[in-house]
Coordinates of C-alpha atoms in Angstrom, one line a residue:
X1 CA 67.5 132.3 117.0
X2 CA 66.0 134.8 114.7
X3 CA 62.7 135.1 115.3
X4 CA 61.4 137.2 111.8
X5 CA 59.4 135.1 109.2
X6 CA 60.1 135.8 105.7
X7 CA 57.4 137.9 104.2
X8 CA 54.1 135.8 103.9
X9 CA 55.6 132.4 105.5
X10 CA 53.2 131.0 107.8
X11 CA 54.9 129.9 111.1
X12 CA 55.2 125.9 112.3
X13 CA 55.9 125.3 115.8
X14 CA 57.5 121.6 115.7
X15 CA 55.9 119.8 118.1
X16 CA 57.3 117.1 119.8
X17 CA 56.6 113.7 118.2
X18 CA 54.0 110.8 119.3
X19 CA 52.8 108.0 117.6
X20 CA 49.1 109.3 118.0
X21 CA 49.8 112.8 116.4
X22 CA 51.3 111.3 113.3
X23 CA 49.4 108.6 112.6
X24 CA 48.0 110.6 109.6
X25 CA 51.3 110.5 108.3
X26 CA 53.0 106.9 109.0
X27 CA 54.7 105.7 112.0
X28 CA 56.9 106.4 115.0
X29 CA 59.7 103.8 115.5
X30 CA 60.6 103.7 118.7
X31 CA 61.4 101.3 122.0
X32 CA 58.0 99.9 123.0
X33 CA 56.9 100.0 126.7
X34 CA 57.3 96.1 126.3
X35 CA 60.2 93.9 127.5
X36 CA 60.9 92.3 124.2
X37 CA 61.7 88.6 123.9
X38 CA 65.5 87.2 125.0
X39 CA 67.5 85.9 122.1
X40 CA 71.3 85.4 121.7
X41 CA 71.2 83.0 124.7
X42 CA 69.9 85.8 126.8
X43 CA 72.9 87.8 126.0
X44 CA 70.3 90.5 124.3
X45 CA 66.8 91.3 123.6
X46 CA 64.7 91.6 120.2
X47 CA 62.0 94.1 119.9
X48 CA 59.7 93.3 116.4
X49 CA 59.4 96.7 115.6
X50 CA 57.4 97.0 111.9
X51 CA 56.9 94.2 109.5
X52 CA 54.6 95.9 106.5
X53 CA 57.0 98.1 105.0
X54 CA 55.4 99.2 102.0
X55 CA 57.7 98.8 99.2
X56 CA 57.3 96.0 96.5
X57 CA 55.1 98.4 94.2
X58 CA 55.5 97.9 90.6
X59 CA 58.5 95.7 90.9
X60 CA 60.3 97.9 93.6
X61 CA 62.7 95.9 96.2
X62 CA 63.8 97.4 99.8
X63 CA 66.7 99.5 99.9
X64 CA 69.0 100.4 102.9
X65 CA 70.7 104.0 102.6
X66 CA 72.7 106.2 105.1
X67 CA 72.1 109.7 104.4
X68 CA 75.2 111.4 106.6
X69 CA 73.1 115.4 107.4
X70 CA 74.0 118.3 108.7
X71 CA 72.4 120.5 110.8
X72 CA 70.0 122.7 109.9
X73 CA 69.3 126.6 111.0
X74 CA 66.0 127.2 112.4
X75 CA 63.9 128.4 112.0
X76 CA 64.1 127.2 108.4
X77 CA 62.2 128.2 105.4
X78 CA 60.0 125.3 103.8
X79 CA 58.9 126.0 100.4
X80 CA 59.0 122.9 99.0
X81 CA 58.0 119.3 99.2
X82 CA 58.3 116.0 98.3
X83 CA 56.5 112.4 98.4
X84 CA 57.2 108.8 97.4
X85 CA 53.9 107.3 95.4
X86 CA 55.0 104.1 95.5
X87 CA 56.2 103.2 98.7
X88 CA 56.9 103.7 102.0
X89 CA 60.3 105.9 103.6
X90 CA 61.9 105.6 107.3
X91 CA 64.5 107.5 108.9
X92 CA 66.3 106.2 111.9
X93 CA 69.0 108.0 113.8
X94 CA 72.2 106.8 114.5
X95 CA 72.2 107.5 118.4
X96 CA 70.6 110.7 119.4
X97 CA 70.2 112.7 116.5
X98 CA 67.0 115.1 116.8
X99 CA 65.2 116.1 113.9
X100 CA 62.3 117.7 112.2
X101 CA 59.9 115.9 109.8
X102 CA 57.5 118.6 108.2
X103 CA 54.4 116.4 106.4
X104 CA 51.1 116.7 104.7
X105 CA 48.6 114.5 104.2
X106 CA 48.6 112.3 101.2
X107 CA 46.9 113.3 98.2
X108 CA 46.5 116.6 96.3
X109 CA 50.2 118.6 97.1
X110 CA 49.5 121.3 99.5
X111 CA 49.9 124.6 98.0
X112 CA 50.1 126.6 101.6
X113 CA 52.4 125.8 104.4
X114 CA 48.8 126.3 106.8
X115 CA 48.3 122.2 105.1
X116 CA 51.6 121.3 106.8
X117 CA 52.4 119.7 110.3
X118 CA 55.9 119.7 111.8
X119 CA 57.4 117.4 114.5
X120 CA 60.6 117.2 116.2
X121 CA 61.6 113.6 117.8
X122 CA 63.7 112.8 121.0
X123 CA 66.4 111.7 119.1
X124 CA 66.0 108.1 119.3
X125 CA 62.9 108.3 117.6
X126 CA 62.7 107.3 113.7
X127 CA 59.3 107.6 111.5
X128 CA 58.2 105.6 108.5
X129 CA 56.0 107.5 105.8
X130 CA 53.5 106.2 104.4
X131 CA 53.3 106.1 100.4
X132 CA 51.8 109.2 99.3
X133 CA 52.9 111.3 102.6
X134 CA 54.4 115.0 101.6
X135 CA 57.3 115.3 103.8
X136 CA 60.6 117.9 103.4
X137 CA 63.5 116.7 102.8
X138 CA 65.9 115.5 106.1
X139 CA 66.2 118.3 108.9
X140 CA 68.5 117.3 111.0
X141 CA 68.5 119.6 114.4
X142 CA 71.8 117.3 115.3
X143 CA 74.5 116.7 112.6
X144 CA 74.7 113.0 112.0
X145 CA 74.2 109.6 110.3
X146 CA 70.6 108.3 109.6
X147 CA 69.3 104.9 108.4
X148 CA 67.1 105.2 105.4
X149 CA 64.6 102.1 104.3
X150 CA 62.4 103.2 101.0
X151 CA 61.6 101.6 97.8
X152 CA 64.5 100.9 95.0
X153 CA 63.5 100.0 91.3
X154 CA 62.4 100.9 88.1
X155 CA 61.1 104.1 87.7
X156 CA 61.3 107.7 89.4
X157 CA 59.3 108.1 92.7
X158 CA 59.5 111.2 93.7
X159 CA 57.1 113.8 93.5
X160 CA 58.1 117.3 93.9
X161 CA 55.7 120.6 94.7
X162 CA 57.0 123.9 95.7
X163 CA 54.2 126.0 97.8
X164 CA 52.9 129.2 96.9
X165 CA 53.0 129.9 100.7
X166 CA 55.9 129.1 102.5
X167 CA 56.1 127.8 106.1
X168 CA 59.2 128.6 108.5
X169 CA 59.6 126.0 111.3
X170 CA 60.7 126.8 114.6
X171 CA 61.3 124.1 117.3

């Protein structure tokens, strides 16, 4: 792992992901502590896992996407990001596929990777972004397929700002 930042990139530690640190952000989809409830004839058990997805704005409908990654270096430069105004994104591995989801707080884009958190999950770990969240485009730490729920309809809903201080993550 190289450990050099490129000239005036502010270093992000990815730290390992909890529903409590990200909160800010959206939400952790994982396995609750709880048994679930039987179904199937008690051949299998259903966990509820989120039921306010956030993506009906202006006419918008729920899409299901597999975005097939590869993995990336790290550290990895981040010098740009992206957001979806009008509803909400989730990324779900496809058995234990790590990766990194680099956010900012919704609102005004962040101009300095020092605005930015970073977060690497267990690998059966998914997140859900709220509307509004900056995020980085997919960093997958494990090549693989993920499971992407977010907003289809009219319109273009992404947002894209490139910071005048880059951040170089490092798990």
């Amino acid at each position: 792992m190289n450990n050099d930042l490129p000239t005036g990139a502010v270093a992000l530690v990815a730290k390992p992901l909890t529903s409590q640190a990200f909160t800010p952000y959206g939400i952790v989809i994982e396995v609750p502590a709880v048994e679930g409830r039987p179904i199937n004839g008690g051949n299998a058990r259903r966990f509820d896992l989120l039921d306010d997805l956030r993506l009906d704005a202006e006419g918008g409908r729920p899409m299901l996407a597999l975005f097939r990654a590869q993995a990336r270096r790290f550290p990895h430069e981040v010098s740009e990001m992206e957001r979806h105004a009008l509803g909400s994104q989730s990324f779900v591995p496809l058995g234990d596929r790590r990766f990194v989801i680099v956010v900012a707080r919704a609102g005004e884009a962040p101009t300095s990777a020092k605005q930015l958190a970073a977060f690497v999950t267990d690998g059966r770990q998914g997140v859900v972004l709220a509307p509004g969240t900056w995020h980085h485009a997919l960093l997958a730490v494990d090549a693989g397929d993920f499971v992407v729920i977010e907003r289809a309809g009219g319109g273009v809903d992404c947002d894209i700002c490139l910071l005048r201080q880059s951040g170089s993550v490092r798990l």
